[in-house]
mmCIF file of C-alpha atoms in Angstrom:
data_model
loop_
_atom_site.group_PDB
_atom_site.id
_atom_site.type_symbol
_atom_site.label_atom_id
_atom_site.label_comp_id
_atom_site.label_asym_id
_atom_site.label_seq_id
_atom_site.Cartn_x
_atom_site.Cartn_y
_atom_site.Cartn_z
ATOM 1 C CA MET A 8 302.235 209.353 222.985
ATOM 2 C CA THR A 9 302.578 205.991 224.491
ATOM 3 C CA ASP A 10 299.589 206.500 226.913
ATOM 4 C CA ALA A 11 297.353 207.304 223.822
ATOM 5 C CA GLN A 12 298.435 204.258 222.027
ATOM 6 C CA ASP A 13 297.701 202.095 225.085
ATOM 7 C CA THR A 14 294.287 203.630 225.598
ATOM 8 C CA LEU A 15 293.028 203.164 221.950
ATOM 9 C CA PRO A 16 293.084 199.311 221.992
ATOM 10 C CA ASP A 17 291.146 199.323 225.206
ATOM 11 C CA LEU A 18 288.369 201.378 223.582
ATOM 12 C CA GLN A 19 288.324 199.108 220.619
ATOM 13 C CA ASP A 20 287.932 196.085 222.719
ATOM 14 C CA THR A 21 285.061 197.738 224.637
ATOM 15 C CA ASP A 22 283.078 198.653 221.451
ATOM 16 C CA GLN A 23 283.138 195.112 219.859
ATOM 17 C CA PRO A 24 280.303 192.790 221.129
ATOM 18 C CA SER A 25 281.226 189.569 222.646
ATOM 19 C CA ASP A 26 280.469 186.147 221.221
ATOM 20 C CA GLN A 27 277.783 185.632 223.837
ATOM 21 C CA GLU A 28 275.985 188.816 222.783
ATOM 22 C CA LEU A 29 276.166 187.786 219.121
ATOM 23 C CA LYS A 30 274.480 184.405 219.829
ATOM 24 C CA SER A 31 271.874 186.060 221.827
ATOM 25 C CA LYS A 32 270.940 188.541 219.056
ATOM 26 C CA ARG A 33 270.991 185.627 216.511
ATOM 27 C CA LYS A 34 268.591 183.686 218.714
ATOM 28 C CA LYS A 35 266.233 186.608 218.962
ATOM 29 C CA SER A 36 266.284 187.126 215.181
ATOM 30 C CA LEU A 37 265.532 183.457 214.494
ATOM 31 C CA GLY A 38 262.812 183.520 217.101
ATOM 32 C CA PHE A 39 261.245 186.542 215.527
ATOM 33 C CA VAL A 40 261.306 184.975 212.001
ATOM 34 C CA ALA A 41 259.852 181.686 213.468
ATOM 35 C CA PHE A 42 257.060 183.759 215.107
ATOM 36 C CA ILE A 43 256.309 185.486 211.838
ATOM 37 C CA LEU A 44 256.112 182.030 210.072
ATOM 38 C CA VAL A 45 253.899 180.559 212.688
ATOM 39 C CA LEU A 46 251.613 183.711 212.642
ATOM 40 C CA ALA A 47 251.370 183.471 208.843
ATOM 41 C CA LEU A 48 250.523 179.837 208.978
ATOM 42 C CA ALA A 49 247.882 180.434 211.646
ATOM 43 C CA ILE A 50 246.328 183.240 209.511
ATOM 44 C CA TYR A 51 246.341 180.980 206.514
ATOM 45 C CA LEU A 52 244.646 178.158 208.397
ATOM 46 C CA VAL A 53 242.076 180.539 209.897
ATOM 47 C CA TRP A 54 241.445 181.849 206.400
ATOM 48 C CA GLN A 55 241.102 178.418 204.894
ATOM 49 C CA LEU A 56 238.697 177.267 207.600
ATOM 50 C CA PHE A 57 236.547 180.274 208.127
ATOM 51 C CA PHE A 58 236.992 182.791 205.243
ATOM 52 C CA ASN A 59 237.818 180.774 202.196
ATOM 53 C CA ASP A 60 234.194 180.313 201.089
ATOM 54 C CA SER A 61 234.174 182.394 197.862
ATOM 55 C CA VAL A 62 235.932 182.944 194.592
ATOM 56 C CA SER A 63 235.848 186.069 192.526
ATOM 57 C CA THR A 64 236.916 187.481 189.247
ATOM 58 C CA ASP A 65 236.684 190.811 187.426
ATOM 59 C CA ASN A 66 236.928 189.011 184.053
ATOM 60 C CA ALA A 67 233.196 188.922 183.489
ATOM 61 C CA TYR A 68 230.903 190.408 180.926
ATOM 62 C CA VAL A 69 227.217 190.842 180.243
ATOM 63 C CA GLY A 70 225.739 188.659 177.492
ATOM 64 C CA ALA A 71 222.301 187.876 176.019
ATOM 65 C CA GLU A 72 220.573 185.489 173.617
ATOM 66 C CA THR A 73 220.028 188.159 170.944
ATOM 67 C CA ALA A 74 217.625 187.746 168.041
ATOM 68 C CA SER A 75 218.679 188.486 164.505
ATOM 69 C CA ILE A 76 215.549 189.848 162.815
ATOM 70 C CA THR A 77 215.322 188.400 159.230
ATOM 71 C CA SER A 78 212.786 188.527 156.459
ATOM 72 C CA MET A 79 210.809 185.390 155.528
ATOM 73 C CA ILE A 80 209.762 186.696 152.121
ATOM 74 C CA THR A 81 211.125 188.533 149.139
ATOM 75 C CA GLY A 82 209.954 192.126 148.553
ATOM 76 C CA GLN A 83 210.630 195.815 148.809
ATOM 77 C CA VAL A 84 210.684 197.507 152.183
ATOM 78 C CA ALA A 85 207.767 199.861 152.433
ATOM 79 C CA ASP A 86 208.363 201.256 156.013
ATOM 80 C CA VAL A 87 210.881 200.968 158.817
ATOM 81 C CA LEU A 88 209.192 201.836 162.128
ATOM 82 C CA VAL A 89 212.165 201.583 164.595
ATOM 83 C CA SER A 90 215.735 202.776 164.921
ATOM 84 C CA ASP A 91 218.682 201.792 166.980
ATOM 85 C CA THR A 92 218.229 202.154 170.791
ATOM 86 C CA HIS A 93 214.419 201.956 170.459
ATOM 87 C CA ALA A 94 212.666 199.809 173.077
ATOM 88 C CA VAL A 95 210.108 197.426 171.532
ATOM 89 C CA LYS A 96 207.524 195.046 172.961
ATOM 90 C CA LYS A 97 206.818 191.548 171.747
ATOM 91 C CA GLY A 98 204.598 191.757 168.709
ATOM 92 C CA ASP A 99 205.491 195.318 167.720
ATOM 93 C CA VAL A 100 205.910 195.843 163.968
ATOM 94 C CA LEU A 101 209.492 196.615 163.201
ATOM 95 C CA VAL A 102 209.491 196.570 159.287
ATOM 96 C CA ARG A 103 206.734 196.449 156.667
ATOM 97 C CA VAL A 104 207.376 194.898 153.252
ATOM 98 C CA ASP A 105 205.327 195.894 150.215
ATOM 99 C CA SER A 106 202.244 193.597 150.422
ATOM 100 C CA ARG A 107 201.150 193.717 146.748
ATOM 101 C CA ASP A 108 203.162 190.747 145.520
ATOM 102 C CA ALA A 109 201.795 188.717 148.515
ATOM 103 C CA GLU A 110 198.235 189.742 147.749
ATOM 104 C CA ILE A 111 198.605 188.634 144.184
ATOM 105 C CA ALA A 112 199.923 185.263 145.285
ATOM 106 C CA VAL A 113 196.889 184.849 147.626
ATOM 107 C CA ALA A 114 194.468 185.651 144.757
ATOM 108 C CA GLN A 115 196.276 183.160 142.532
ATOM 109 C CA ALA A 116 196.270 180.461 145.229
ATOM 110 C CA LYS A 117 192.520 180.991 145.781
ATOM 111 C CA ALA A 118 191.924 180.524 142.005
ATOM 112 C CA GLU A 119 193.977 177.381 142.036
ATOM 113 C CA LEU A 120 191.856 175.997 144.919
ATOM 114 C CA VAL A 121 188.625 176.695 143.153
ATOM 115 C CA LYS A 122 190.038 175.091 140.021
ATOM 116 C CA ALA A 123 190.965 171.943 142.040
ATOM 117 C CA GLN A 124 187.483 171.756 143.564
ATOM 118 C CA ARG A 125 185.865 172.030 140.204
ATOM 119 C CA GLN A 126 188.153 169.343 138.770
ATOM 120 C CA TYR A 127 187.016 167.131 141.563
ATOM 121 C CA LYS A 128 183.400 167.697 140.609
ATOM 122 C CA GLN A 129 184.213 167.059 137.020
ATOM 123 C CA THR A 130 185.958 163.795 137.914
ATOM 124 C CA GLN A 131 182.930 162.805 139.958
ATOM 125 C CA ALA A 132 180.717 163.505 136.985
ATOM 126 C CA ASN A 133 183.011 161.557 134.736
ATOM 127 C CA SER A 134 182.661 158.524 137.007
ATOM 128 C CA SER A 135 178.809 158.732 136.595
ATOM 129 C CA ALA A 136 179.223 158.943 132.781
ATOM 130 C CA LEU A 137 181.677 156.029 132.709
ATOM 131 C CA ASN A 138 179.396 154.005 134.949
ATOM 132 C CA SER A 139 176.577 154.617 132.447
ATOM 133 C CA GLN A 140 178.952 153.526 129.656
ATOM 134 C CA VAL A 141 179.553 150.224 131.451
ATOM 135 C CA PHE A 142 175.813 149.622 131.598
ATOM 136 C CA VAL A 143 175.388 150.450 127.905
ATOM 137 C CA SER A 144 178.214 148.155 127.058
ATOM 138 C CA ASP A 145 176.405 145.315 128.806
ATOM 139 C CA ASP A 146 173.363 145.888 126.493
ATOM 140 C CA GLY A 147 175.850 145.995 123.404
ATOM 141 C CA ILE A 148 177.359 142.639 124.598
ATOM 142 C CA HIS A 149 173.879 141.087 124.947
ATOM 143 C CA SER A 150 173.010 142.320 121.472
ATOM 144 C CA ALA A 151 176.238 141.025 119.972
ATOM 145 C CA ILE A 152 175.663 137.689 121.562
ATOM 146 C CA ALA A 153 172.311 137.478 119.964
ATOM 147 C CA GLN A 154 173.755 138.508 116.661
ATOM 148 C CA VAL A 155 176.299 135.731 117.021
ATOM 149 C CA ALA A 156 173.562 133.234 117.764
ATOM 150 C CA LYS A 157 171.553 134.391 114.759
ATOM 151 C CA ALA A 158 174.664 134.192 112.491
ATOM 152 C CA LYS A 159 175.413 130.691 113.869
ATOM 153 C CA ALA A 160 171.912 129.513 113.135
ATOM 154 C CA GLU A 161 172.095 130.895 109.635
ATOM 155 C CA LEU A 162 175.484 129.278 109.094
ATOM 156 C CA ASP A 163 174.167 125.899 110.295
ATOM 157 C CA LYS A 164 171.222 126.144 107.924
ATOM 158 C CA ALA A 165 173.437 126.997 105.038
ATOM 159 C CA LYS A 166 175.598 124.043 105.728
ATOM 160 C CA ASP A 167 172.630 121.772 105.869
ATOM 161 C CA GLU A 168 171.381 123.076 102.556
ATOM 162 C CA LEU A 169 174.901 122.477 101.114
ATOM 163 C CA ASN A 170 174.980 119.007 102.353
ATOM 164 C CA ARG A 171 171.620 118.096 100.752
ATOM 165 C CA ARG A 172 172.515 119.549 97.456
ATOM 166 C CA GLN A 173 175.894 117.718 97.539
ATOM 167 C CA GLN A 174 174.067 114.447 98.052
ATOM 168 C CA LEU A 175 171.641 115.271 95.226
ATOM 169 C CA SER A 176 174.445 116.299 92.966
ATOM 170 C CA VAL A 177 175.815 112.733 93.050
ATOM 171 C CA SER A 178 172.707 111.438 91.304
ATOM 172 C CA GLY A 179 172.475 114.458 89.026
ATOM 173 C CA ALA A 180 169.205 115.688 90.587
ATOM 174 C CA ILE A 181 170.551 119.304 90.796
ATOM 175 C CA SER A 182 172.685 121.348 88.507
ATOM 176 C CA LYS A 183 176.106 122.493 89.422
ATOM 177 C CA GLU A 184 174.829 126.036 89.559
ATOM 178 C CA GLU A 185 172.542 125.232 92.496
ATOM 179 C CA LEU A 186 175.437 123.491 94.192
ATOM 180 C CA SER A 187 177.620 126.531 93.712
ATOM 181 C CA THR A 188 174.807 128.801 95.011
ATOM 182 C CA ALA A 189 174.584 126.724 98.058
ATOM 183 C CA GLN A 190 178.348 126.805 98.668
ATOM 184 C CA SER A 191 178.328 130.556 98.286
ATOM 185 C CA ALA A 192 175.559 130.797 100.860
ATOM 186 C CA VAL A 193 177.632 128.847 103.362
ATOM 187 C CA ASN A 194 180.530 131.106 102.799
ATOM 188 C CA ASN A 195 178.354 134.236 103.275
ATOM 189 C CA ALA A 196 176.920 132.757 106.437
ATOM 190 C CA GLN A 197 180.386 131.876 107.714
ATOM 191 C CA ALA A 198 181.574 135.522 107.042
ATOM 192 C CA GLY A 199 178.529 136.747 108.834
ATOM 193 C CA TYR A 200 179.147 134.573 111.761
ATOM 194 C CA ASP A 201 182.760 135.682 111.970
ATOM 195 C CA LEU A 202 181.691 139.313 111.783
ATOM 196 C CA THR A 203 179.286 138.919 114.620
ATOM 197 C CA GLN A 204 181.940 137.256 116.739
ATOM 198 C CA ALA A 205 184.259 140.169 116.038
ATOM 199 C CA GLY A 206 181.501 142.487 117.100
ATOM 200 C CA LEU A 207 181.043 140.608 120.315
ATOM 201 C CA ALA A 208 184.794 140.729 121.046
ATOM 202 C CA GLN A 209 184.727 144.498 120.350
ATOM 203 C CA ALA A 210 181.739 144.968 122.631
ATOM 204 C CA LYS A 211 183.541 143.126 125.435
ATOM 205 C CA SER A 212 186.754 145.180 124.813
ATOM 206 C CA SER A 213 184.697 148.420 124.939
ATOM 207 C CA GLN A 214 183.266 147.306 128.258
ATOM 208 C CA LYS A 215 186.627 146.463 129.765
ATOM 209 C CA ALA A 216 187.917 149.897 128.604
ATOM 210 C CA ALA A 217 184.946 151.656 130.237
ATOM 211 C CA GLN A 218 185.470 149.679 133.390
ATOM 212 C CA SER A 219 189.202 150.547 133.466
ATOM 213 C CA SER A 220 188.420 154.184 132.908
ATOM 214 C CA LEU A 221 185.770 154.019 135.698
ATOM 215 C CA ALA A 222 188.160 152.384 138.107
ATOM 216 C CA ALA A 223 190.952 154.940 137.352
ATOM 217 C CA ASN A 224 188.531 157.801 137.784
ATOM 218 C CA ASP A 225 187.156 156.313 140.964
ATOM 219 C CA ALA A 226 190.648 156.021 142.295
ATOM 220 C CA LEU A 227 191.042 159.779 142.032
ATOM 221 C CA ILE A 228 188.040 160.444 144.229
ATOM 222 C CA LYS A 229 187.749 157.277 146.305
ATOM 223 C CA GLY A 230 187.519 158.030 150.059
ATOM 224 C CA ALA A 231 187.649 161.746 149.469
ATOM 225 C CA ASN A 232 185.289 164.652 149.111
ATOM 226 C CA GLU A 233 185.476 168.014 147.581
ATOM 227 C CA ASN A 234 187.727 169.344 150.482
ATOM 228 C CA SER A 235 189.871 166.327 151.055
ATOM 229 C CA THR A 236 190.986 165.184 147.549
ATOM 230 C CA PRO A 237 194.771 165.456 147.080
ATOM 231 C CA ASP A 238 194.625 168.120 144.394
ATOM 232 C CA VAL A 239 192.397 170.214 146.628
ATOM 233 C CA LEU A 240 194.677 169.671 149.570
ATOM 234 C CA VAL A 241 197.720 170.751 147.613
ATOM 235 C CA ALA A 242 195.892 173.840 146.488
ATOM 236 C CA GLN A 243 194.736 174.540 150.048
ATOM 237 C CA ALA A 244 198.328 174.285 151.311
ATOM 238 C CA LYS A 245 199.476 176.766 148.633
ATOM 239 C CA LEU A 246 196.697 179.092 149.724
ATOM 240 C CA ASN A 247 197.815 178.784 153.408
ATOM 241 C CA GLN A 248 201.383 179.515 152.391
ATOM 242 C CA ALA A 249 200.300 182.500 150.430
ATOM 243 C CA LEU A 250 198.276 183.837 153.441
ATOM 244 C CA LEU A 251 201.211 183.205 155.684
ATOM 245 C CA ASP A 252 203.499 185.139 153.340
ATOM 246 C CA LEU A 253 200.948 187.968 153.407
ATOM 247 C CA GLU A 254 200.937 187.972 157.117
ATOM 248 C CA ARG A 255 204.803 188.045 157.091
ATOM 249 C CA VAL A 256 204.939 191.383 155.385
ATOM 250 C CA ASP A 257 204.755 192.806 158.882
ATOM 251 C CA ILE A 258 208.086 191.785 160.546
ATOM 252 C CA LYS A 259 207.455 191.819 164.344
ATOM 253 C CA ALA A 260 209.539 191.721 167.379
ATOM 254 C CA PRO A 261 209.858 188.230 168.918
ATOM 255 C CA PHE A 262 210.243 189.530 172.501
ATOM 256 C CA ASP A 263 210.699 192.669 174.525
ATOM 257 C CA GLY A 264 214.060 194.284 173.928
ATOM 258 C CA VAL A 265 216.110 197.064 172.532
ATOM 259 C CA VAL A 266 216.849 197.471 168.786
ATOM 260 C CA THR A 267 220.412 197.543 167.640
ATOM 261 C CA SER A 268 222.513 197.115 164.509
ATOM 262 C CA ARG A 269 219.701 198.297 162.213
ATOM 263 C CA LYS A 270 220.791 197.621 158.611
ATOM 264 C CA ILE A 271 217.677 198.205 156.499
ATOM 265 C CA GLN A 272 216.288 201.283 154.798
ATOM 266 C CA VAL A 273 212.970 202.075 153.065
ATOM 267 C CA GLY A 274 213.020 201.011 149.438
ATOM 268 C CA GLN A 275 215.620 198.355 149.847
ATOM 269 C CA ARG A 276 214.871 194.882 148.567
ATOM 270 C CA VAL A 277 214.933 192.032 151.059
ATOM 271 C CA ALA A 278 215.240 188.294 150.655
ATOM 272 C CA PRO A 279 214.588 185.390 153.022
ATOM 273 C CA GLY A 280 217.315 185.051 155.589
ATOM 274 C CA MET A 281 218.620 188.603 155.170
ATOM 275 C CA VAL A 282 219.509 190.113 158.650
ATOM 276 C CA LEU A 283 217.662 193.489 159.040
ATOM 277 C CA MET A 284 218.483 194.302 162.710
ATOM 278 C CA VAL A 285 219.156 192.756 166.152
ATOM 279 C CA VAL A 286 216.822 192.848 169.142
ATOM 280 C CA VAL A 287 218.558 192.482 172.550
ATOM 281 C CA PRO A 288 216.360 191.149 175.385
ATOM 282 C CA ILE A 289 217.580 193.345 178.171
ATOM 283 C CA SER A 290 215.323 191.714 180.762
ATOM 284 C CA GLN A 291 216.923 188.288 180.101
ATOM 285 C CA LEU A 292 220.652 189.201 180.345
ATOM 286 C CA TYR A 293 223.228 186.862 181.841
ATOM 287 C CA VAL A 294 226.886 187.158 182.822
ATOM 288 C CA ASP A 295 229.791 184.930 181.539
ATOM 289 C CA ALA A 296 232.412 185.113 184.300
ATOM 290 C CA ASN A 297 235.826 183.756 183.232
ATOM 291 C CA PHE A 298 237.301 182.066 186.327
ATOM 292 C CA LYS A 299 240.770 180.559 186.520
ATOM 293 C CA GLU A 300 240.816 176.791 186.329
ATOM 294 C CA SER A 301 242.344 176.719 189.809
ATOM 295 C CA GLN A 302 239.278 178.500 191.230
ATOM 296 C CA LEU A 303 236.601 175.990 190.022
ATOM 297 C CA GLU A 304 237.220 173.058 192.202
ATOM 298 C CA ASN A 305 234.348 173.785 194.517
ATOM 299 C CA VAL A 306 232.118 175.798 192.211
ATOM 300 C CA ARG A 307 228.743 174.071 191.580
ATOM 301 C CA ILE A 308 225.585 174.786 189.635
ATOM 302 C CA GLY A 309 222.984 176.656 191.810
ATOM 303 C CA GLN A 310 225.487 178.436 194.022
ATOM 304 C CA LYS A 311 224.716 182.124 194.781
ATOM 305 C CA VAL A 312 226.655 184.939 193.117
ATOM 306 C CA VAL A 313 226.992 188.577 193.981
ATOM 307 C CA LEU A 314 227.916 190.846 191.062
ATOM 308 C CA THR A 315 228.780 194.579 190.657
ATOM 309 C CA SER A 316 228.906 196.522 187.427
ATOM 310 C CA ASP A 317 231.456 199.099 186.360
ATOM 311 C CA LEU A 318 228.442 201.033 185.018
ATOM 312 C CA TYR A 319 226.914 201.614 188.506
ATOM 313 C CA GLY A 320 229.881 200.972 190.746
ATOM 314 C CA ASP A 321 229.985 199.032 194.035
ATOM 315 C CA GLY A 322 226.928 200.722 195.368
ATOM 316 C CA VAL A 323 224.629 198.555 193.168
ATOM 317 C CA GLU A 324 224.765 194.806 193.689
ATOM 318 C CA TYR A 325 223.195 192.195 191.505
ATOM 319 C CA HIS A 326 222.299 188.738 192.786
ATOM 320 C CA GLY A 327 222.404 185.695 190.518
ATOM 321 C CA SER A 328 223.146 181.974 190.473
ATOM 322 C CA VAL A 329 225.412 179.667 188.622
ATOM 323 C CA VAL A 330 223.530 177.885 185.828
ATOM 324 C CA GLY A 331 226.265 176.053 184.029
ATOM 325 C CA PHE A 332 229.845 175.842 182.637
ATOM 326 C CA SER A 333 231.126 176.290 179.163
ATOM 327 C CA GLY A 334 232.187 173.253 177.250
ATOM 328 C CA GLY A 335 235.679 174.552 176.950
ATOM 329 C CA THR A 336 238.038 177.380 177.523
ATOM 330 C CA GLY A 337 238.077 180.381 175.352
ATOM 331 C CA SER A 338 241.412 179.547 173.745
ATOM 332 C CA ALA A 339 240.089 175.968 172.857
ATOM 333 C CA PHE A 340 237.428 177.520 170.614
ATOM 334 C CA ALA A 341 239.650 180.370 169.217
ATOM 335 C CA LEU A 342 239.849 180.875 165.467
ATOM 336 C CA ILE A 343 243.504 179.838 165.698
ATOM 337 C CA PRO A 344 243.808 177.609 168.774
ATOM 338 C CA ALA A 345 247.157 177.549 170.599
ATOM 339 C CA GLN A 346 249.522 174.748 169.548
ATOM 340 C CA ASN A 347 250.758 173.603 172.941
ATOM 341 C CA ALA A 348 252.701 170.688 171.315
ATOM 342 C CA THR A 349 255.307 173.079 169.973
ATOM 343 C CA GLY A 350 258.693 173.566 171.653
ATOM 344 C CA ASN A 351 257.830 177.147 172.586
ATOM 345 C CA TRP A 352 255.149 176.111 174.967
ATOM 346 C CA ILE A 353 254.658 178.280 178.129
ATOM 347 C CA LYS A 354 252.082 177.221 180.601
ATOM 348 C CA VAL A 355 249.325 179.784 181.043
ATOM 349 C CA VAL A 356 246.517 179.511 183.529
ATOM 350 C CA GLN A 357 243.370 178.973 181.628
ATOM 351 C CA ARG A 358 239.951 180.477 182.208
ATOM 352 C CA LEU A 359 236.658 178.790 181.847
ATOM 353 C CA PRO A 360 233.410 180.720 181.296
ATOM 354 C CA VAL A 361 230.742 180.216 183.964
ATOM 355 C CA ARG A 362 227.207 181.265 183.083
ATOM 356 C CA ILE A 363 225.383 183.320 185.754
ATOM 357 C CA ARG A 364 221.750 184.016 185.646
ATOM 358 C CA LEU A 365 220.659 187.526 186.853
ATOM 359 C CA ASP A 366 217.552 188.514 188.749
ATOM 360 C CA PRO A 367 215.017 190.146 186.281
ATOM 361 C CA LYS A 368 213.693 192.531 188.865
ATOM 362 C CA GLU A 369 217.201 193.901 189.660
ATOM 363 C CA LEU A 370 217.740 194.222 185.841
ATOM 364 C CA ALA A 371 214.525 196.275 185.603
ATOM 365 C CA GLU A 372 215.776 198.550 188.415
ATOM 366 C CA HIS A 373 219.268 198.999 187.045
ATOM 367 C CA PRO A 374 219.324 198.014 183.283
ATOM 368 C CA LEU A 375 222.511 196.634 181.831
ATOM 369 C CA ARG A 376 223.670 196.301 178.233
ATOM 370 C CA VAL A 377 225.487 193.475 176.427
ATOM 371 C CA GLY A 378 229.241 193.580 176.784
ATOM 372 C CA LEU A 379 229.532 195.683 180.018
ATOM 373 C CA SER A 380 232.197 194.648 182.429
ATOM 374 C CA MET A 381 231.178 192.949 185.733
ATOM 375 C CA GLU A 382 232.704 191.619 188.907
ATOM 376 C CA ALA A 383 231.442 188.324 190.101
ATOM 377 C CA LYS A 384 231.871 186.666 193.600
ATOM 378 C CA ILE A 385 230.596 183.085 193.972
ATOM 379 C CA ASN A 386 229.607 182.014 197.543
ATOM 380 C CA LEU A 387 231.033 178.470 197.679
ATOM 381 C CA SER A 388 229.119 177.609 200.861
ATOM 382 C CA SER A 389 225.684 178.262 199.285
ATOM 383 C CA LYS A 390 223.639 175.379 197.744
#
């Protein structure tokens, strides 16, 4: 029993490592950790120097400058020639509006133009008539002047006769009746003279009125002809507008694309500005890639981008270039922007949309649609 007890402590002493062995193991562990740290640092430096030449994101989506097709006139839809998903070419007729109202407007505008041209001719004829009146009034004035001179002479003669009779009446050579008759003759001559002067003034007034009418009439047609007078130009403009409205009864595609969001039916009444459908230019698509703000330090306009679509997978690559940066983050232009000044603020890495132009040839080979998800990788070493 005593021998077993003596042997057990010896075995326990043999199993426990010595202090020297513990220090050795600790040094090896610290060396291994240091090696791992140095290796990680080396890998990081190599990556920074040789492989950190790109940034990527999968927060990217296809976009396009779509066109909302609207009516420029008021009328009833006579025919709708396209439906959603239809491919259209620039100039293809999408919708036809009933043209009868526009045709009536054109006929009315043409009649107004003819009326304005005839009014110009009438105004021109009135100028000739008024010019003749001015010449006639000259003759009337000359005649009135002659009448005034005649009446003046008769008045002077009557006054002379009255003076002689007044001298004779002092000596009693003539009767009072003769003197009274002479006085009446003077009064009559004076009245005639006043009447001729009034006639002369009236003739001059008539001439001034004719001259004013002639000047006003000439002002309407001065420096113009039948096609350039203001009334004719206004009527011509109304006719041009009516013809344009008649042309607009055929609502056409502004560019090549695909029809979507058709909202119009035959028989429906349309008004200017009413959205009928949307045309998406699938050959002019772009990508808005939302990069983290920490990724944009070295991103520049013109750098090359490689993109893949979830639609086709990694087997199809698109090649594009950076064309610009958005004016702000998505949260900055949200309907209800974040209020970071509150006490509940939590810092969130923001993303800024980067516009990427796609190659039209690649789009023609592998068409995309607005809203599809993309992955974008910008080559920072490219120019």
